[in-house]
């Protein structure tokens, strides 16, 4: 089955998110090993995008997408299994131990 957003095919989950949001995910989350200058430039670009009227609904879109993902994967996300508690060891008393 193929997934399309508009006229673009989403091959991976990352593609789908990028096409749905209209921006690369790395713009918002950063990349491993980015320098301080790269981070500053990335955040500056992100601020410019959020100021653009075309992207005014982006925060709401992100919240909606996150809620849909959580809803779709809730059983796996919230499949919490209680762990058994280890048995407590009893401390032996050392009355009358040699000094």
Short mmCIF file of N, CA, C and O in Angstrom, two decimals:
data_model
loop_
_atom_site.label_atom_id
_atom_site.label_comp_id
_atom_site.label_asym_id
_atom_site.label_seq_id
_atom_site.Cartn_x
_atom_site.Cartn_y
_atom_site.Cartn_z
N UNK A 1 0.83 -1.16 0.00
CA UNK A 1 0.00 0.00 0.00
C UNK A 1 0.89 1.25 0.00
O UNK A 1 1.88 1.30 0.71
N UNK A 2 0.53 2.22 -0.76
CA UNK A 2 1.30 3.46 -0.86
C UNK A 2 0.56 4.57 -0.13
O UNK A 2 -0.66 4.64 -0.13
N UNK A 3 1.33 5.46 0.48
CA UNK A 3 0.76 6.60 1.19
C UNK A 3 1.19 7.87 0.49
O UNK A 3 2.38 8.06 0.23
N UNK A 4 0.23 8.73 0.23
CA UNK A 4 0.51 10.00 -0.42
C UNK A 4 0.01 11.15 0.45
O UNK A 4 -1.04 11.05 1.09
N UNK A 5 0.79 12.20 0.47
CA UNK A 5 0.37 13.46 1.08
C UNK A 5 0.43 14.46 -0.05
O UNK A 5 1.50 14.79 -0.55
N UNK A 6 -0.75 14.93 -0.46
CA UNK A 6 -0.82 15.73 -1.67
C UNK A 6 -0.45 14.86 -2.85
O UNK A 6 -0.99 13.78 -3.03
N UNK A 7 0.53 15.31 -3.63
CA UNK A 7 0.98 14.53 -4.78
C UNK A 7 2.30 13.82 -4.50
O UNK A 7 2.88 13.23 -5.41
N UNK A 8 2.77 13.88 -3.27
CA UNK A 8 4.06 13.28 -2.92
C UNK A 8 3.85 11.96 -2.19
O UNK A 8 3.00 11.86 -1.30
N UNK A 9 4.65 10.96 -2.55
CA UNK A 9 4.57 9.67 -1.88
C UNK A 9 5.46 9.68 -0.64
O UNK A 9 6.60 10.12 -0.68
N UNK A 10 4.90 9.20 0.46
CA UNK A 10 5.66 9.07 1.70
C UNK A 10 6.15 7.63 1.78
O UNK A 10 5.37 6.70 1.89
N UNK A 11 7.46 7.46 1.71
CA UNK A 11 8.06 6.12 1.71
C UNK A 11 8.32 5.64 3.13
O UNK A 11 8.24 4.46 3.43
N UNK A 12 8.61 6.57 4.04
CA UNK A 12 8.91 6.21 5.42
C UNK A 12 8.07 7.07 6.36
O UNK A 12 7.43 8.03 5.93
N UNK A 13 8.12 6.75 7.63
CA UNK A 13 7.41 7.55 8.63
C UNK A 13 7.95 8.98 8.65
O UNK A 13 7.19 9.95 8.78
N UNK A 14 9.27 9.11 8.48
CA UNK A 14 9.87 10.45 8.45
C UNK A 14 9.37 11.25 7.27
O UNK A 14 9.09 12.45 7.39
N UNK A 15 9.26 10.60 6.10
CA UNK A 15 8.72 11.27 4.92
C UNK A 15 7.29 11.74 5.18
O UNK A 15 6.92 12.85 4.81
N UNK A 16 6.49 10.88 5.79
CA UNK A 16 5.10 11.22 6.05
C UNK A 16 5.00 12.45 6.94
O UNK A 16 4.25 13.39 6.66
N UNK A 17 5.77 12.47 8.02
CA UNK A 17 5.73 13.61 8.94
C UNK A 17 6.19 14.88 8.24
O UNK A 17 5.58 15.94 8.36
N UNK A 18 7.28 14.77 7.47
CA UNK A 18 7.79 15.95 6.75
C UNK A 18 6.77 16.47 5.76
O UNK A 18 6.54 17.68 5.67
N UNK A 19 6.14 15.58 5.02
CA UNK A 19 5.14 16.00 4.04
C UNK A 19 3.89 16.55 4.73
O UNK A 19 3.30 17.53 4.26
N UNK A 20 3.50 15.96 5.84
CA UNK A 20 2.32 16.43 6.55
C UNK A 20 2.55 17.81 7.15
O UNK A 20 1.65 18.66 7.13
N UNK A 21 3.74 18.04 7.68
CA UNK A 21 4.04 19.33 8.31
C UNK A 21 4.50 20.38 7.31
O UNK A 21 4.37 21.58 7.56
N UNK A 22 5.11 19.95 6.24
CA UNK A 22 5.64 20.89 5.26
C UNK A 22 7.05 21.36 5.58
O UNK A 22 7.56 22.26 4.92
N UNK A 23 7.65 20.81 6.60
CA UNK A 23 9.02 21.15 6.99
C UNK A 23 9.73 19.88 7.42
O UNK A 23 9.11 18.94 7.90
N UNK A 24 11.05 19.84 7.30
CA UNK A 24 11.78 18.66 7.78
C UNK A 24 11.75 18.60 9.31
O UNK A 24 11.81 19.62 10.00
N UNK A 25 11.65 17.40 9.83
CA UNK A 25 11.59 17.19 11.28
C UNK A 25 12.85 17.72 11.96
O UNK A 25 12.79 18.28 13.06
N UNK A 26 14.00 17.58 11.30
CA UNK A 26 15.27 18.03 11.88
C UNK A 26 15.26 19.53 12.19
O UNK A 26 15.97 19.97 13.07
N UNK A 27 14.45 20.29 11.45
CA UNK A 27 14.37 21.72 11.70
C UNK A 27 13.88 21.98 13.12
O UNK A 27 14.33 22.91 13.78
N UNK A 28 12.99 21.16 13.61
CA UNK A 28 12.39 21.36 14.93
C UNK A 28 13.12 20.59 16.02
O UNK A 28 13.19 21.05 17.16
N UNK A 29 13.66 19.43 15.67
CA UNK A 29 14.28 18.58 16.69
C UNK A 29 15.80 18.69 16.73
O UNK A 29 16.42 18.27 17.70
N UNK A 30 16.39 19.22 15.69
CA UNK A 30 17.84 19.30 15.64
C UNK A 30 18.45 18.02 15.10
O UNK A 30 17.75 17.06 14.80
N UNK A 31 19.75 18.03 15.01
CA UNK A 31 20.49 16.87 14.51
C UNK A 31 21.63 16.57 15.46
O UNK A 31 22.16 17.48 16.12
N UNK A 32 21.99 15.30 15.55
CA UNK A 32 23.10 14.92 16.41
C UNK A 32 24.37 15.63 15.98
O UNK A 32 24.67 15.72 14.78
N UNK A 33 25.09 16.16 16.94
CA UNK A 33 26.38 16.77 16.66
C UNK A 33 26.33 18.14 16.05
O UNK A 33 27.35 18.64 15.55
N UNK A 34 25.18 18.80 16.07
CA UNK A 34 25.14 20.14 15.48
C UNK A 34 25.91 21.13 16.36
O UNK A 34 25.92 21.01 17.58
N UNK A 35 26.53 22.07 15.72
CA UNK A 35 27.31 23.08 16.44
C UNK A 35 26.37 24.15 16.99
O UNK A 35 25.20 24.21 16.63
N UNK A 36 26.91 25.00 17.85
CA UNK A 36 26.11 26.09 18.39
C UNK A 36 25.62 27.02 17.28
O UNK A 36 24.48 27.50 17.32
N UNK A 37 26.48 27.24 16.29
CA UNK A 37 26.11 28.10 15.16
C UNK A 37 24.99 27.46 14.33
O UNK A 37 24.07 28.13 13.89
N UNK A 38 25.10 26.15 14.10
CA UNK A 38 24.07 25.44 13.34
C UNK A 38 22.74 25.47 14.10
O UNK A 38 21.68 25.66 13.50
N UNK A 39 22.81 25.27 15.40
CA UNK A 39 21.60 25.30 16.23
C UNK A 39 20.96 26.69 16.16
O UNK A 39 19.74 26.81 16.00
N UNK A 40 21.76 27.74 16.29
CA UNK A 40 21.23 29.10 16.24
C UNK A 40 20.58 29.37 14.88
O UNK A 40 19.48 29.96 14.82
N UNK A 41 21.21 28.94 13.80
CA UNK A 41 20.65 29.14 12.45
C UNK A 41 19.35 28.35 12.29
O UNK A 41 18.37 28.86 11.72
N UNK A 42 19.33 27.13 12.81
CA UNK A 42 18.13 26.28 12.71
C UNK A 42 16.97 26.92 13.47
O UNK A 42 15.85 27.01 12.96
N UNK A 43 17.24 27.39 14.68
CA UNK A 43 16.18 28.01 15.47
C UNK A 43 15.72 29.32 14.85
O UNK A 43 14.53 29.66 14.92
N UNK A 44 16.64 30.05 14.24
CA UNK A 44 16.28 31.29 13.55
C UNK A 44 15.34 30.99 12.38
O UNK A 44 14.34 31.68 12.17
N UNK A 45 15.67 29.95 11.62
CA UNK A 45 14.81 29.54 10.49
C UNK A 45 13.44 29.09 11.00
O UNK A 45 12.41 29.41 10.40
N UNK A 46 13.43 28.36 12.11
CA UNK A 46 12.16 27.90 12.67
C UNK A 46 11.29 29.08 13.09
O UNK A 46 10.07 29.09 12.85
N UNK A 47 11.90 30.10 13.71
CA UNK A 47 11.14 31.30 14.09
C UNK A 47 10.57 32.00 12.86
O UNK A 47 9.42 32.46 12.88
N UNK A 48 11.35 32.07 11.81
CA UNK A 48 10.87 32.69 10.56
C UNK A 48 9.67 31.93 10.01
O UNK A 48 8.70 32.53 9.54
N UNK A 49 9.74 30.62 10.05
CA UNK A 49 8.64 29.79 9.53
C UNK A 49 7.39 30.00 10.37
O UNK A 49 6.29 30.17 9.84
N UNK A 50 7.54 30.00 11.69
CA UNK A 50 6.37 30.19 12.55
C UNK A 50 5.75 31.58 12.39
O UNK A 50 4.56 31.76 12.64
N UNK A 51 6.55 32.56 11.99
CA UNK A 51 6.04 33.91 11.77
C UNK A 51 5.30 34.03 10.44
O UNK A 51 4.50 34.96 10.27
N UNK A 52 5.52 33.10 9.52
CA UNK A 52 4.87 33.12 8.21
C UNK A 52 3.39 32.75 8.37
O UNK A 52 3.07 31.72 8.97
N UNK A 53 2.47 33.58 7.84
CA UNK A 53 1.04 33.28 7.98
C UNK A 53 0.65 31.91 7.42
O UNK A 53 -0.29 31.29 7.91
N UNK A 54 1.38 31.42 6.44
CA UNK A 54 1.07 30.11 5.86
C UNK A 54 1.22 28.99 6.89
O UNK A 54 0.54 27.98 6.83
N UNK A 55 2.12 29.18 7.84
CA UNK A 55 2.40 28.14 8.83
C UNK A 55 1.80 28.47 10.20
O UNK A 55 2.16 27.87 11.20
N UNK A 56 0.87 29.41 10.25
CA UNK A 56 0.28 29.82 11.52
C UNK A 56 -0.36 28.64 12.25
O UNK A 56 -0.38 28.59 13.48
N UNK A 57 -0.90 27.67 11.53
CA UNK A 57 -1.57 26.53 12.15
C UNK A 57 -0.61 25.38 12.46
O UNK A 57 -1.04 24.34 12.95
N UNK A 58 0.69 25.56 12.22
CA UNK A 58 1.65 24.48 12.42
C UNK A 58 1.63 23.91 13.83
O UNK A 58 1.57 22.69 13.99
N UNK A 59 1.65 24.71 14.90
CA UNK A 59 1.60 24.11 16.24
C UNK A 59 0.36 23.24 16.46
O UNK A 59 0.44 22.16 17.05
N UNK A 60 -0.79 23.70 15.95
CA UNK A 60 -2.01 22.91 16.08
C UNK A 60 -1.92 21.62 15.25
O UNK A 60 -2.38 20.56 15.68
N UNK A 61 -1.31 21.73 14.06
CA UNK A 61 -1.14 20.54 13.22
C UNK A 61 -0.25 19.51 13.91
O UNK A 61 -0.53 18.31 13.87
N UNK A 62 0.83 19.98 14.52
CA UNK A 62 1.75 19.07 15.22
C UNK A 62 1.03 18.39 16.38
O UNK A 62 1.16 17.18 16.58
N UNK A 63 0.27 19.16 17.15
CA UNK A 63 -0.47 18.58 18.27
C UNK A 63 -1.48 17.54 17.78
O UNK A 63 -1.63 16.47 18.39
N UNK A 64 -2.16 17.83 16.66
CA UNK A 64 -3.13 16.89 16.11
C UNK A 64 -2.46 15.61 15.65
O UNK A 64 -2.92 14.51 15.95
N UNK A 65 -1.33 15.74 14.94
CA UNK A 65 -0.61 14.57 14.46
C UNK A 65 -0.11 13.74 15.64
O UNK A 65 -0.24 12.51 15.64
N UNK A 66 0.43 14.40 16.66
CA UNK A 66 0.92 13.66 17.84
C UNK A 66 -0.23 12.93 18.52
O UNK A 66 -0.08 11.76 18.92
N UNK A 67 -1.39 13.58 18.64
CA UNK A 67 -2.54 12.93 19.27
C UNK A 67 -3.00 11.72 18.44
O UNK A 67 -3.34 10.67 19.00
N UNK A 68 -2.99 11.85 17.12
CA UNK A 68 -3.39 10.73 16.26
C UNK A 68 -2.42 9.56 16.39
O UNK A 68 -2.85 8.40 16.42
N UNK A 69 -1.14 9.85 16.48
CA UNK A 69 -0.14 8.78 16.63
C UNK A 69 -0.31 8.09 17.97
O UNK A 69 -0.29 6.86 18.06
N UNK A 70 -0.51 8.87 19.02
CA UNK A 70 -0.72 8.29 20.34
C UNK A 70 -1.97 7.42 20.35
O UNK A 70 -1.97 6.31 20.87
N UNK A 71 -3.04 7.93 19.76
CA UNK A 71 -4.29 7.17 19.71
C UNK A 71 -4.12 5.87 18.93
O UNK A 71 -4.57 4.81 19.36
N UNK A 72 -3.42 5.94 17.80
CA UNK A 72 -3.23 4.75 16.97
C UNK A 72 -2.34 3.71 17.63
O UNK A 72 -2.50 2.51 17.41
N UNK A 73 -1.40 4.16 18.45
CA UNK A 73 -0.44 3.24 19.05
C UNK A 73 -0.59 3.13 20.57
O UNK A 73 0.32 2.65 21.25
N UNK A 74 -1.72 3.57 21.10
CA UNK A 74 -1.93 3.57 22.55
C UNK A 74 -1.72 2.20 23.19
O UNK A 74 -1.08 2.12 24.24
N UNK A 75 -2.22 1.11 22.60
CA UNK A 75 -2.00 -0.18 23.26
C UNK A 75 -0.51 -0.50 23.47
O UNK A 75 -0.13 -0.98 24.53
N UNK A 76 0.33 -0.19 22.47
CA UNK A 76 1.75 -0.47 22.62
C UNK A 76 2.41 0.54 23.56
O UNK A 76 3.29 0.19 24.33
N UNK A 77 2.00 1.79 23.48
CA UNK A 77 2.61 2.83 24.30
C UNK A 77 2.30 2.66 25.78
O UNK A 77 3.12 2.94 26.64
N UNK A 78 1.09 2.21 26.06
CA UNK A 78 0.66 2.12 27.44
C UNK A 78 0.57 0.68 27.94
O UNK A 78 -0.11 0.40 28.93
N UNK A 79 1.27 -0.21 27.29
CA UNK A 79 1.30 -1.61 27.71
C UNK A 79 2.30 -1.74 28.85
O UNK A 79 3.43 -2.20 28.67
N UNK A 80 1.87 -1.35 30.02
CA UNK A 80 2.75 -1.34 31.18
C UNK A 80 2.53 -2.63 31.95
O UNK A 80 1.41 -3.00 32.27
N UNK A 81 3.61 -3.31 32.23
CA UNK A 81 3.54 -4.56 32.97
C UNK A 81 4.23 -4.35 34.31
O UNK A 81 5.40 -3.95 34.36
N UNK A 82 3.52 -4.61 35.40
CA UNK A 82 4.18 -4.43 36.70
C UNK A 82 5.27 -5.48 36.89
O UNK A 82 5.11 -6.64 36.50
N UNK A 83 6.37 -5.04 37.42
CA UNK A 83 7.47 -5.96 37.68
C UNK A 83 7.33 -6.54 39.07
O UNK A 83 6.88 -5.87 40.01
N UNK A 84 7.73 -7.79 39.21
CA UNK A 84 7.67 -8.44 40.52
C UNK A 84 8.73 -7.82 41.42
O UNK A 84 9.84 -7.53 40.98
N UNK A 85 8.38 -7.62 42.67
CA UNK A 85 9.35 -7.07 43.62
C UNK A 85 10.27 -8.19 44.07
O UNK A 85 9.83 -9.30 44.36
N UNK A 86 11.54 -7.92 44.15
CA UNK A 86 12.45 -8.95 44.65
C UNK A 86 12.18 -9.20 46.13
O UNK A 86 11.78 -8.30 46.86
N UNK A 87 12.40 -10.44 46.52
CA UNK A 87 12.19 -10.78 47.93
C UNK A 87 13.18 -10.03 48.79
O UNK A 87 14.35 -9.87 48.43
N UNK A 88 12.72 -9.55 49.93
CA UNK A 88 13.61 -8.84 50.84
C UNK A 88 14.45 -9.82 51.60
O UNK A 88 14.00 -10.88 52.02
N UNK A 89 15.71 -9.46 51.75
CA UNK A 89 16.59 -10.30 52.55
C UNK A 89 16.47 -9.88 54.00
O UNK A 89 16.42 -8.70 54.32
N UNK A 90 16.44 -10.85 54.84
CA UNK A 90 16.38 -10.56 56.26
C UNK A 90 17.80 -10.40 56.78
O UNK A 90 18.67 -11.20 56.46
N UNK A 91 17.99 -9.39 57.55
CA UNK A 91 19.30 -9.19 58.16
C UNK A 91 19.39 -10.02 59.43
O UNK A 91 18.48 -10.00 60.26
N UNK A 92 20.47 -10.71 59.55
CA UNK A 92 20.66 -11.49 60.77
C UNK A 92 21.23 -10.57 61.84
O UNK A 92 22.05 -9.69 61.57
N UNK A 93 20.79 -10.77 63.05
CA UNK A 93 21.32 -9.94 64.12
C UNK A 93 22.67 -10.50 64.54
O UNK A 93 22.89 -11.69 64.55
N UNK A 94 23.57 -9.63 64.90
CA UNK A 94 24.93 -10.05 65.27
C UNK A 94 25.18 -9.74 66.74
O UNK A 94 26.16 -9.14 67.09
N UNK A 95 24.25 -10.13 67.56
CA UNK A 95 24.42 -9.89 68.99
C UNK A 95 25.55 -10.75 69.51
O UNK A 95 25.65 -11.93 69.15
N UNK A 96 26.35 -10.17 70.31
CA UNK A 96 27.42 -10.93 70.93
C UNK A 96 28.57 -11.23 70.00
O UNK A 96 29.36 -12.14 70.26
N UNK A 97 28.69 -10.51 68.89
CA UNK A 97 29.81 -10.75 67.96
C UNK A 97 31.11 -10.31 68.61
O UNK A 97 31.14 -9.34 69.37
N UNK A 98 32.17 -11.01 68.30
CA UNK A 98 33.49 -10.69 68.89
C UNK A 98 33.99 -9.38 68.35
O UNK A 98 33.82 -9.07 67.18
N UNK A 99 34.65 -8.59 69.20
CA UNK A 99 35.15 -7.30 68.78
C UNK A 99 36.57 -7.38 68.37
O UNK A 99 37.34 -8.18 68.66
#
